[in-house]
Every structure is written in structure tokens, then in C-alpha cells.
N, CA, C and O atoms as a DFTB+ gen file, in Angstrom:
580 C
 N C O
     1  1     -21.842     -64.713     -46.230
     2  2     -20.676     -64.174     -45.549
     3  2     -20.839     -64.219     -44.034
     4  3     -19.862     -64.376     -43.302
     5  1     -22.090     -64.079     -43.564
     6  2     -22.315     -64.139     -42.121
     7  2     -21.919     -65.499     -41.554
     8  3     -21.490     -65.603     -40.405
     9  1     -22.069     -66.536     -42.372
    10  2     -21.753     -67.889     -41.910
    11  2     -20.379     -68.346     -42.381
    12  3     -20.049     -69.529     -42.295
    13  1     -19.582     -67.409     -42.876
    14  2     -18.225     -67.701     -43.344
    15  2     -18.184     -68.747     -44.462
    16  3     -17.255     -69.552     -44.532
    17  1     -19.181     -68.729     -45.320
    18  2     -19.198     -69.613     -46.485
    19  2     -18.559     -68.864     -47.656
    20  3     -19.234     -68.472     -48.607
    21  1     -17.254     -68.677     -47.560
    22  2     -16.550     -67.795     -48.480
    23  2     -16.516     -68.307     -49.910
    24  3     -16.625     -67.520     -50.851
    25  1     -16.369     -69.599     -50.085
    26  2     -16.331     -70.161     -51.433
    27  2     -17.674     -69.954     -52.134
    28  3     -17.720     -69.557     -53.298
    29  1     -18.755     -70.223     -51.423
    30  2     -20.091     -70.010     -51.978
    31  2     -20.327     -68.524     -52.249
    32  3     -20.890     -68.155     -53.279
    33  1     -19.899     -67.691     -51.332
    34  2     -20.046     -66.241     -51.518
    35  2     -19.309     -65.790     -52.773
    36  3     -19.838     -64.995     -53.550
    37  1     -18.101     -66.285     -52.978
    38  2     -17.328     -65.904     -54.164
    39  2     -18.021     -66.367     -55.442
    40  3     -18.022     -65.654     -56.446
    41  1     -18.606     -67.556     -55.404
    42  2     -19.340     -68.044     -56.577
    43  2     -20.518     -67.125     -56.902
    44  3     -20.770     -66.818     -58.067
    45  1     -21.229     -66.693     -55.874
    46  2     -22.368     -65.787     -56.075
    47  2     -21.908     -64.430     -56.600
    48  3     -22.549     -63.845     -57.472
    49  1     -20.806     -63.939     -56.071
    50  2     -20.240     -62.667     -56.541
    51  2     -19.853     -62.784     -58.012
    52  3     -20.141     -61.889     -58.807
    53  1     -19.202     -63.883     -58.372
    54  2     -18.793     -64.091     -59.767
    55  2     -20.004     -64.142     -60.697
    56  3     -19.980     -63.573     -61.788
    57  1     -21.053     -64.822     -60.264
    58  2     -22.279     -64.924     -61.074
    59  2     -22.909     -63.543     -61.250
    60  3     -23.316     -63.177     -62.353
    61  1     -22.988     -62.785     -60.168
    62  2     -23.557     -61.433     -60.240
    63  2     -22.711     -60.539     -61.143
    64  3     -23.247     -59.739     -61.910
    65  1     -21.404     -60.676     -61.051
    66  2     -20.513     -59.873     -61.898
    67  2     -20.731     -60.205     -63.381
    68  3     -20.729     -59.307     -64.223
    69  1     -20.918     -61.481     -63.697
    70  2     -21.202     -61.870     -65.084
    71  2     -22.497     -61.224     -65.581
    72  3     -22.568     -60.764     -66.721
    73  1     -23.511     -61.193     -64.727
    74  2     -24.779     -60.570     -65.106
    75  2     -24.614     -59.069     -65.313
    76  3     -25.158     -58.503     -66.261
    77  1     -23.858     -58.425     -64.420
    78  2     -23.629     -56.982     -64.559
    79  2     -22.774     -56.672     -65.778
    80  3     -22.940     -55.626     -66.404
    81  1     -21.868     -57.567     -66.116
    82  2     -21.022     -57.353     -67.289
    83  2     -21.880     -57.221     -68.542
    84  3     -21.659     -56.332     -69.365
    85  1     -22.847     -58.099     -68.680
    86  2     -23.747     -58.033     -69.837
    87  2     -24.561     -56.740     -69.806
    88  3     -24.755     -56.100     -70.840
    89  1     -25.026     -56.364     -68.644
    90  2     -25.814     -55.134     -68.493
    91  2     -24.982     -53.900     -68.825
    92  3     -25.447     -53.003     -69.529
    93  1     -23.755     -53.855     -68.318
    94  2     -22.884     -52.703     -68.585
    95  2     -22.520     -52.599     -70.059
    96  3     -22.431     -51.500     -70.606
    97  1     -22.314     -53.731     -70.691
    98  2     -22.014     -53.724     -72.124
    99  2     -23.182     -53.119     -72.898
   100  3     -22.980     -52.345     -73.833
   101  1     -24.394     -53.472     -72.507
   102  2     -25.581     -52.928     -73.167
   103  2     -25.726     -51.429     -72.916
   104  3     -26.243     -50.705     -73.767
   105  1     -25.276     -50.963     -71.760
   106  2     -25.401     -49.547     -71.398
   107  2     -24.268     -48.682     -71.919
   108  3     -24.314     -47.460     -71.777
   109  1     -23.276     -49.276     -72.506
   110  2     -22.055     -48.546     -72.871
   111  2     -22.333     -47.247     -73.618
   112  3     -21.650     -46.249     -73.387
   113  1     -23.308     -47.243     -74.494
   114  2     -23.587     -46.036     -75.269
   115  2     -24.687     -45.173     -74.689
   116  3     -25.055     -44.158     -75.280
   117  1     -25.218     -45.560     -73.537
   118  2     -26.323     -44.812     -72.951
   119  2     -25.825     -43.740     -71.992
   120  3     -24.651     -43.370     -72.000
   121  1     -26.737     -43.256     -71.175
   122  2     -26.426     -42.123     -70.297
   123  2     -25.462     -42.499     -69.175
   124  3     -25.425     -43.637     -68.705
   125  1     -24.691     -41.506     -68.770
   126  2     -23.737     -41.677     -67.677
   127  2     -24.464     -42.038     -66.390
   128  3     -24.017     -42.914     -65.650
   129  1     -25.581     -41.370     -66.117
   130  2     -26.266     -41.590     -64.842
   131  2     -26.774     -43.019     -64.718
   132  3     -26.729     -43.603     -63.635
   133  1     -27.251     -43.579     -65.808
   134  2     -27.713     -44.968     -65.761
   135  2     -26.529     -45.921     -65.584
   136  3     -26.607     -46.879     -64.814
   137  1     -25.462     -45.661     -66.282
   138  2     -24.270     -46.499     -66.155
   139  2     -23.644     -46.343     -64.771
   140  3     -23.090     -47.301     -64.232
   141  1     -23.726     -45.149     -64.194
   142  2     -23.143     -44.914     -62.876
   143  2     -23.784     -45.824     -61.828
   144  3     -23.083     -46.407     -61.001
   145  1     -25.094     -45.944     -61.860
   146  2     -25.778     -46.821     -60.907
   147  2     -25.298     -48.260     -61.013
   148  3     -25.118     -48.941     -60.003
   149  1     -25.093     -48.714     -62.236
   150  2     -24.580     -50.073     -62.448
   151  2     -23.153     -50.196     -61.930
   152  3     -22.772     -51.229     -61.379
   153  1     -22.370     -49.143     -62.108
   154  2     -20.985     -49.169     -61.618
   155  2     -20.942     -49.234     -60.092
   156  3     -20.065     -49.884     -59.522
   157  1     -21.880     -48.566     -59.434
   158  2     -21.948     -48.652     -57.971
   159  2     -22.227     -50.097     -57.561
   160  3     -21.641     -50.598     -56.601
   161  1     -23.110     -50.755     -58.280
   162  2     -23.388     -52.166     -57.978
   163  2     -22.147     -53.027     -58.185
   164  3     -21.887     -53.938     -57.399
   165  1     -21.390     -52.748     -59.226
   166  2     -20.138     -53.483     -59.459
   167  2     -19.128     -53.190     -58.352
   168  3     -18.403     -54.081     -57.911
   169  1     -19.087     -51.944     -57.911
   170  2     -18.206     -51.589     -56.793
   171  2     -18.590     -52.392     -55.556
   172  3     -17.721     -52.862     -54.822
   173  1     -19.882     -52.546     -55.328
   174  2     -20.330     -53.315     -54.170
   175  2     -19.881     -54.771     -54.267
   176  3     -19.549     -55.386     -53.254
   177  1     -19.870     -55.320     -55.471
   178  2     -19.375     -56.691     -55.643
   179  2     -17.892     -56.773     -55.279
   180  3     -17.459     -57.718     -54.620
   181  1     -17.126     -55.782     -55.711
   182  2     -15.700     -55.749     -55.354
   183  2     -15.530     -55.638     -53.849
   184  3     -14.654     -56.274     -53.263
   185  1     -16.371     -54.829     -53.232
   186  2     -16.258     -54.665     -51.785
   187  2     -16.700     -55.919     -51.043
   188  3     -16.199     -56.198     -49.954
   189  1     -17.628     -56.678     -51.612
   190  2     -17.970     -57.967     -51.005
   191  2     -16.764     -58.904     -51.029
   192  3     -16.519     -59.637     -50.071
   193  1     -16.014     -58.874     -52.128
   194  2     -14.776     -59.667     -52.183
   195  2     -13.785     -59.172     -51.131
   196  3     -13.088     -59.967     -50.501
   197  1     -13.729     -57.868     -50.949
   198  2     -12.823     -57.312     -49.940
   199  2     -13.293     -57.640     -48.529
   200  3     -12.475     -57.750     -47.616
   201  1     -14.597     -57.798     -48.340
   202  2     -15.119     -58.248     -47.045
   203  2     -14.567     -59.637     -46.735
   204  3     -14.173     -59.916     -45.602
   205  1     -14.541     -60.494     -47.733
   206  2     -13.977     -61.836     -47.547
   207  2     -12.509     -61.719     -47.144
   208  3     -12.067     -62.379     -46.204
   209  1     -11.752     -60.878     -47.857
   210  2     -10.339     -60.668     -47.516
   211  2     -10.198     -60.092     -46.109
   212  3      -9.306     -60.484     -45.357
   213  1     -11.071     -59.172     -45.765
   214  2     -11.045     -58.546     -44.446
   215  2     -11.185     -59.610     -43.353
   216  3     -10.510     -59.558     -42.325
   217  1     -12.072     -60.570     -43.599
   218  2     -12.286     -61.634     -42.616
   219  2     -11.136     -62.643     -42.593
   220  3     -10.762     -63.141     -41.532
   221  1     -10.583     -62.938     -43.764
   222  2      -9.578     -63.998     -43.861
   223  2      -8.148     -63.529     -43.605
   224  3      -7.322     -64.309     -43.130
   225  1      -7.843     -62.274     -43.912
   226  2      -6.459     -61.787     -43.838
   227  2      -6.408     -60.524     -42.969
   228  3      -6.451     -59.410     -43.491
   229  1      -6.317     -60.695     -41.657
   230  2      -6.335     -59.537     -40.753
   231  2      -5.271     -58.483     -41.063
   232  3      -5.480     -57.298     -40.801
   233  1      -4.132     -58.903     -41.619
   234  2      -3.053     -57.946     -41.922
   235  2      -3.467     -56.930     -42.988
   236  3      -2.855     -55.867     -43.088
   237  1      -4.477     -57.232     -43.773
   238  2      -4.901     -56.335     -44.859
   239  2      -5.987     -55.354     -44.429
   240  3      -6.389     -54.499     -45.218
   241  1      -6.462     -55.464     -43.209
   242  2      -7.616     -54.666     -42.790
   243  2      -7.390     -53.167     -42.900
   244  3      -8.269     -52.450     -43.378
   245  1      -6.239     -52.680     -42.472
   246  2      -5.973     -51.237     -42.564
   247  2      -5.952     -50.775     -44.018
   248  3      -6.489     -49.716     -44.344
   249  1      -5.340     -51.559     -44.876
   250  2      -5.275     -51.210     -46.299
   251  2      -6.674     -51.193     -46.905
   252  3      -7.014     -50.292     -47.671
   253  1      -7.474     -52.181     -46.563
   254  2      -8.840     -52.249     -47.089
   255  2      -9.651     -51.058     -46.602
   256  3     -10.369     -50.441     -47.389
   257  1      -9.552     -50.723     -45.320
   258  2     -10.293     -49.561     -44.792
   259  2      -9.867     -48.275     -45.495
   260  3     -10.713     -47.455     -45.850
   261  1      -8.566     -48.093     -45.698
   262  2      -8.081     -46.898     -46.407
   263  2      -8.594     -46.868     -47.848
   264  3      -8.995     -45.818     -48.351
   265  1      -8.576     -48.015     -48.496
   266  2      -9.076     -48.108     -49.872
   267  2     -10.554     -47.749     -49.921
   268  3     -10.994     -47.018     -50.808
   269  1     -11.316     -48.266     -48.966
   270  2     -12.743     -47.974     -48.932
   271  2     -13.001     -46.482     -48.743
   272  3     -13.902     -45.926     -49.371
   273  1     -12.224     -45.835     -47.888
   274  2     -12.399     -44.397     -47.666
   275  2     -12.112     -43.627     -48.960
   276  3     -12.900     -42.776     -49.374
   277  1     -10.986     -43.933     -49.585
   278  2     -10.614     -43.236     -50.820
   279  2     -11.641     -43.480     -51.923
   280  3     -11.997     -42.560     -52.658
   281  1     -12.107     -44.697     -52.034
   282  2     -13.084     -45.031     -53.068
   283  2     -14.386     -44.259     -52.848
   284  3     -14.989     -43.760     -53.798
   285  1     -14.807     -44.169     -51.601
   286  2     -16.049     -43.460     -51.297
   287  2     -15.934     -41.974     -51.624
   288  3     -16.917     -41.339     -52.005
   289  1     -14.735     -41.425     -51.473
   290  2     -14.538     -40.009     -51.807
   291  2     -14.723     -39.748     -53.296
   292  3     -15.024     -38.625     -53.701
   293  1     -14.544     -40.784     -54.112
   294  2     -14.732     -40.646     -55.549
   295  2     -16.160     -40.882     -56.008
   296  3     -16.482     -40.696     -57.181
   297  1     -17.016     -41.291     -55.079
   298  2     -18.417     -41.541     -55.428
   299  2     -19.207     -40.242     -55.454
   300  3     -18.868     -39.273     -54.774
   301  1     -20.260     -40.245     -56.249
   302  2     -21.170     -39.107     -56.227
   303  2     -21.827     -39.026     -54.857
   304  3     -21.935     -40.026     -54.147
   305  1     -22.257     -37.841     -54.499
   306  2     -22.890     -37.625     -53.193
   307  2     -24.379     -37.958     -53.290
   308  3     -25.238     -37.077     -53.237
   309  1     -24.656     -39.239     -53.431
   310  2     -26.027     -39.740     -53.538
   311  2     -26.281     -40.612     -52.315
   312  3     -25.640     -41.647     -52.135
   313  1     -27.216     -40.189     -51.484
   314  2     -27.467     -40.855     -50.203
   315  2     -27.710     -42.347     -50.382
   316  3     -27.130     -43.160     -49.661
   317  1     -28.555     -42.711     -51.329
   318  2     -28.907     -44.124     -51.506
   319  2     -27.697     -44.969     -51.894
   320  3     -27.563     -46.106     -51.442
   321  1     -26.831     -44.427     -52.716
   322  2     -25.627     -45.168     -53.103
   323  2     -24.707     -45.354     -51.906
   324  3     -24.210     -46.454     -51.664
   325  1     -24.481     -44.279     -51.157
   326  2     -23.632     -44.383     -49.973
   327  2     -24.223     -45.382     -48.987
   328  3     -23.495     -46.168     -48.381
   329  1     -25.532     -45.351     -48.829
   330  2     -26.186     -46.260     -47.890
   331  2     -25.943     -47.714     -48.290
   332  3     -25.618     -48.547     -47.444
   333  1     -26.099     -48.013     -49.560
   334  2     -25.872     -49.379     -50.041
   335  2     -24.426     -49.816     -49.811
   336  3     -24.168     -50.940     -49.379
   337  1     -23.497     -48.925     -50.101
   338  2     -22.078     -49.236     -49.926
   339  2     -21.752     -49.460     -48.454
   340  3     -21.039     -50.401     -48.106
   341  1     -22.273     -48.599     -47.597
   342  2     -21.986     -48.731     -46.164
   343  2     -22.596     -49.997     -45.573
   344  3     -22.055     -50.553     -44.617
   345  1     -23.709     -50.456     -46.124
   346  2     -24.303     -51.694     -45.634
   347  2     -23.390     -52.885     -45.932
   348  3     -23.282     -53.804     -45.120
   349  1     -22.742     -52.871     -47.082
   350  2     -21.785     -53.943     -47.400
   351  2     -20.638     -53.904     -46.399
   352  3     -20.262     -54.931     -45.833
   353  1     -20.090     -52.725     -46.185
   354  2     -18.944     -52.589     -45.280
   355  2     -19.301     -52.947     -43.845
   356  3     -18.454     -53.413     -43.083
   357  1     -20.564     -52.727     -43.482
   358  2     -20.970     -53.013     -42.105
   359  2     -20.992     -54.514     -41.805
   360  3     -21.205     -54.916     -40.661
   361  1     -20.774     -55.331     -42.820
   362  2     -20.626     -56.766     -42.571
   363  2     -19.388     -57.053     -41.725
   364  3     -19.332     -58.062     -41.021
   365  1     -18.390     -56.160     -41.797
   366  2     -17.152     -56.389     -41.046
   367  2     -16.728     -55.209     -40.171
   368  3     -15.886     -55.373     -39.289
   369  1     -17.291     -54.041     -40.397
   370  2     -16.904     -52.865     -39.611
   371  2     -18.166     -52.209     -39.076
   372  3     -19.050     -51.839     -39.848
   373  1     -18.254     -52.065     -37.762
   374  2     -19.423     -51.374     -37.228
   375  2     -19.205     -49.864     -37.321
   376  3     -18.067     -49.406     -37.414
   377  1     -20.275     -49.102     -37.296
   378  2     -20.151     -47.647     -37.477
   379  2     -19.182     -46.967     -36.516
   380  3     -18.537     -45.987     -36.889
   381  1     -19.068     -47.463     -35.296
   382  2     -18.148     -46.837     -34.335
   383  2     -16.684     -47.039     -34.707
   384  3     -15.824     -46.260     -34.297
   385  1     -16.398     -48.080     -35.481
   386  2     -15.032     -48.328     -35.945
   387  2     -14.704     -47.523     -37.206
   388  3     -13.549     -47.457     -37.628
   389  1     -15.721     -46.920     -37.795
   390  2     -15.549     -46.157     -39.033
   391  2     -16.284     -44.822     -38.906
   392  3     -17.051     -44.419     -39.780
   393  1     -16.019     -44.160     -37.791
   394  2     -16.730     -42.940     -37.431
   395  2     -16.624     -41.867     -38.518
   396  3     -17.615     -41.208     -38.833
   397  1     -15.453     -41.690     -39.081
   398  2     -15.247     -40.650     -40.101
   399  2     -16.211     -40.840     -41.274
   400  3     -16.836     -39.881     -41.729
   401  1     -16.330     -42.066     -41.758
   402  2     -17.206     -42.345     -42.892
   403  2     -18.665     -42.112     -42.532
   404  3     -19.408     -41.506     -43.304
   405  1     -19.077     -42.587     -41.368
   406  2     -20.477     -42.454     -40.973
   407  2     -20.846     -41.006     -40.670
   408  3     -21.981     -40.598     -40.914
   409  1     -19.906     -40.226     -40.144
   410  2     -20.173     -38.799     -39.949
   411  2     -20.317     -38.095     -41.297
   412  3     -21.166     -37.218     -41.460
   413  1     -19.492     -38.480     -42.251
   414  2     -19.596     -37.917     -43.603
   415  2     -20.947     -38.291     -44.214
   416  3     -21.578     -37.474     -44.885
   417  1     -21.381     -39.512     -43.982
   418  2     -22.684     -39.962     -44.473
   419  2     -23.809     -39.156     -43.821
   420  3     -24.737     -38.726     -44.506
   421  1     -23.734     -38.950     -42.516
   422  2     -24.752     -38.155     -41.819
   423  2     -24.794     -36.738     -42.381
   424  3     -25.871     -36.173     -42.575
   425  1     -23.628     -36.169     -42.640
   426  2     -23.550     -34.836     -43.234
   427  2     -24.187     -34.823     -44.625
   428  3     -24.937     -33.906     -44.961
   429  1     -23.888     -35.833     -45.422
   430  2     -24.477     -35.946     -46.754
   431  2     -25.999     -36.026     -46.660
   432  3     -26.708     -35.381     -47.433
   433  1     -26.495     -36.818     -45.715
   434  2     -27.941     -36.933     -45.523
   435  2     -28.542     -35.566     -45.206
   436  3     -29.561     -35.181     -45.779
   437  1     -27.910     -34.842     -44.298
   438  2     -28.411     -33.522     -43.933
   439  2     -28.405     -32.563     -45.110
   440  3     -29.389     -31.861     -45.345
   441  1     -27.307     -32.527     -45.849
   442  2     -27.194     -31.622     -47.003
   443  2     -28.167     -31.995     -48.119
   444  3     -28.530     -31.156     -48.943
   445  1     -28.584     -33.259     -48.137
   446  2     -29.516     -33.727     -49.167
   447  2     -30.969     -33.598     -48.722
   448  3     -31.880     -34.043     -49.420
   449  1     -31.180     -32.990     -47.561
   450  2     -32.537     -32.811     -47.064
   451  2     -33.122     -34.044     -46.412
   452  3     -34.318     -34.085     -46.123
   453  1     -32.303     -35.043     -46.179
   454  2     -32.761     -36.283     -45.535
   455  2     -32.479     -36.183     -44.039
   456  3     -31.679     -36.937     -43.485
   457  1     -33.157     -35.231     -43.405
   458  2     -32.861     -34.905     -42.012
   459  2     -33.153     -36.056     -41.059
   460  3     -32.404     -36.274     -40.107
   461  1     -34.229     -36.794     -41.301
   462  2     -34.545     -37.926     -40.424
   463  2     -33.446     -38.987     -40.496
   464  3     -33.086     -39.581     -39.480
   465  1     -32.922     -39.221     -41.683
   466  2     -31.847     -40.208     -41.840
   467  2     -30.550     -39.701     -41.215
   468  3     -29.801     -40.476     -40.620
   469  1     -30.284     -38.402     -41.350
   470  2     -29.107     -37.815     -40.697
   471  2     -29.232     -37.970     -39.186
   472  3     -28.277     -38.353     -38.511
   473  1     -30.416     -37.668     -38.663
   474  2     -30.661     -37.795     -37.222
   475  2     -30.487     -39.242     -36.769
   476  3     -29.831     -39.507     -35.761
   477  1     -31.073     -40.172     -37.513
   478  2     -30.971     -41.599     -37.175
   479  2     -29.512     -42.052     -37.144
   480  3     -29.111     -42.811     -36.261
   481  1     -28.729     -41.587     -38.104
   482  2     -27.313     -41.961     -38.172
   483  2     -26.547     -41.397     -36.984
   484  3     -25.730     -42.094     -36.382
   485  1     -26.806     -40.143     -36.648
   486  2     -26.119     -39.531     -35.504
   487  2     -26.517     -40.202     -34.194
   488  3     -25.681     -40.382     -33.309
   489  1     -27.792     -40.574     -34.068
   490  2     -28.241     -41.303     -32.875
   491  2     -27.525     -42.645     -32.789
   492  3     -27.113     -43.064     -31.708
   493  1     -27.378     -43.317     -33.921
   494  2     -26.642     -44.587     -33.957
   495  2     -25.217     -44.391     -33.451
   496  3     -24.714     -45.190     -32.661
   497  1     -24.574     -43.325     -33.910
   498  2     -23.189     -43.071     -33.516
   499  2     -23.076     -42.643     -32.055
   500  3     -22.135     -43.026     -31.360
   501  1     -24.039     -41.848     -31.598
   502  2     -24.020     -41.404     -30.198
   503  2     -24.380     -42.528     -29.233
   504  3     -23.877     -42.585     -28.111
   505  1     -25.256     -43.418     -29.684
   506  2     -25.727     -44.484     -28.814
   507  2     -26.919     -44.069     -27.973
   508  3     -27.400     -44.844     -27.147
   509  1     -27.397     -42.854     -28.178
   510  2     -28.542     -42.346     -27.429
   511  2     -29.202     -41.253     -28.266
   512  3     -28.535     -40.555     -29.030
   513  1     -30.505     -41.116     -28.116
   514  2     -31.226     -40.064     -28.833
   515  2     -31.423     -38.880     -27.898
   516  3     -32.282     -38.931     -27.018
   517  1     -30.648     -37.817     -28.070
   518  2     -30.741     -36.671     -27.161
   519  2     -32.109     -35.999     -27.189
   520  3     -32.485     -35.340     -26.220
   521  1     -32.858     -36.148     -28.272
   522  2     -34.181     -35.531     -28.337
   523  2     -35.187     -36.253     -27.449
   524  3     -36.266     -35.726     -27.175
   525  1     -34.843     -37.444     -27.003
   526  2     -35.729     -38.211     -26.123
   527  2     -35.255     -38.199     -24.674
   528  3     -35.947     -38.696     -23.786
   529  1     -34.083     -37.634     -24.440
   530  2     -33.533     -37.564     -23.081
   531  2     -33.037     -36.145     -22.833
   532  3     -31.842     -35.901     -22.670
   533  1     -33.980     -35.227     -22.808
   534  2     -33.638     -33.810     -22.713
   535  2     -32.948     -33.442     -21.403
   536  3     -32.187     -32.476     -21.356
   537  1     -33.203     -34.199     -20.345
   538  2     -32.622     -33.862     -19.045
   539  2     -31.271     -34.533     -18.793
   540  3     -30.696     -34.381     -17.715
   541  1     -30.766     -35.267     -19.771
   542  2     -29.465     -35.928     -19.636
   543  2     -28.429     -35.225     -20.511
   544  3     -28.750     -34.762     -21.605
   545  1     -27.190     -35.147     -20.032
   546  2     -26.146     -34.551     -20.881
   547  2     -25.807     -35.491     -22.046
   548  3     -26.038     -36.698     -21.982
   549  1     -25.262     -34.911     -23.092
   550  2     -24.833     -35.726     -24.226
   551  2     -23.693     -36.644     -23.804
   552  3     -22.831     -36.239     -23.025
   553  1     -23.677     -37.871     -24.307
   554  2     -22.565     -38.768     -23.982
   555  2     -21.259     -38.238     -24.568
   556  3     -21.248     -37.572     -25.603
   557  1     -20.175     -38.547     -23.892
   558  2     -18.861     -38.072     -24.341
   559  2     -17.967     -39.207     -24.837
   560  3     -16.782     -38.997     -25.096
   561  1     -18.527     -40.400     -24.967
   562  2     -17.725     -41.546     -25.406
   563  2     -17.194     -41.362     -26.827
   564  3     -16.121     -41.861     -27.164
   565  1     -17.943     -40.649     -27.648
   566  2     -17.549     -40.422     -29.042
   567  2     -17.581     -38.920     -29.315
   568  3     -18.544     -38.420     -29.896
   569  1     -16.538     -38.195     -28.903
   570  2     -16.557     -36.731     -29.015
   571  2     -16.645     -36.204     -30.446
   572  3     -17.043     -35.056     -30.640
   573  1     -16.290     -37.000     -31.450
   574  2     -16.389     -36.540     -32.840
   575  2     -17.831     -36.306     -33.259
   576  3     -18.113     -35.463     -34.110
   577  1     -18.758     -37.076     -32.641
   578  2     -20.170     -36.961     -32.984
   579  2     -20.719     -35.706     -32.355
   580  3     -21.901     -35.402     -32.512
């Protein structure tokens, strides 16, 4: 996707989806938690397809961003899952363009006891690490942070 090889990317997505289909069929009668992890992977495949659309059809970008926000609200509050999903989305949207989602992720990290990851995320959003520049005021470019 970085090199805009969309046809090849779609072929890889289709192949991965076929592999997950077999895996999900095998898991159908097993535990929800195991199946949930597989479903997150399938969601990521769908979002990779949406990344292609995001790049190719600028008119759909707002709809895709709204869909991504709503979809994430339906996900379990599992830091690792959110991290994987956000990495896919970061192929086309940087954290500053999706501040609401990244702030929610930082909050999730904090509530999950992943304080270093919450701190790292907030530093990314601020653009500066206030713990390393004690004599400087906090930047005001992103007041939501």
C-alpha cells in the first residue's frame, strides 16, 4: 500500500481473508474470546481495503473516518487490538488528523495500566515530552491533548 500497488494489495487481502475464513469456521464452536481475536484480524483486512478506497476515492474519506470511529467504539477495550487497528489506519491518517481516536487510545492505555504507552501516545500527540522539558510551557497547538 505504501507503493500504491493496490491490485497486489487486494490480492494479498483476499488470500488472507480465505485463510481466516477457514480458521473462523474451525473456531465456530469454540470460545468467544478466541473467535474475537480472529474477528479483529478480519476487521483489519476490511480496513486495509478501506485504506485503498481512502487513497483512491477522496470523496469517501469522511465516511470512512466516521465508519472507523463507530467500528472502534464497538471493539472491546483491549490495548493490543486497538493498537493493531490504529496501525492500519495510520497508513492514511496521522494521529494529529484523528486526535479523538488517539486520545481515546491513550485513555484506554492508562486505564489498562499501560502508563508508559499512554505517556508515549500523549507525547506523540503533543509533539514534545513535557517530562524532559520541565522549564518550557506545554505547547498549545493541540489543546485537546
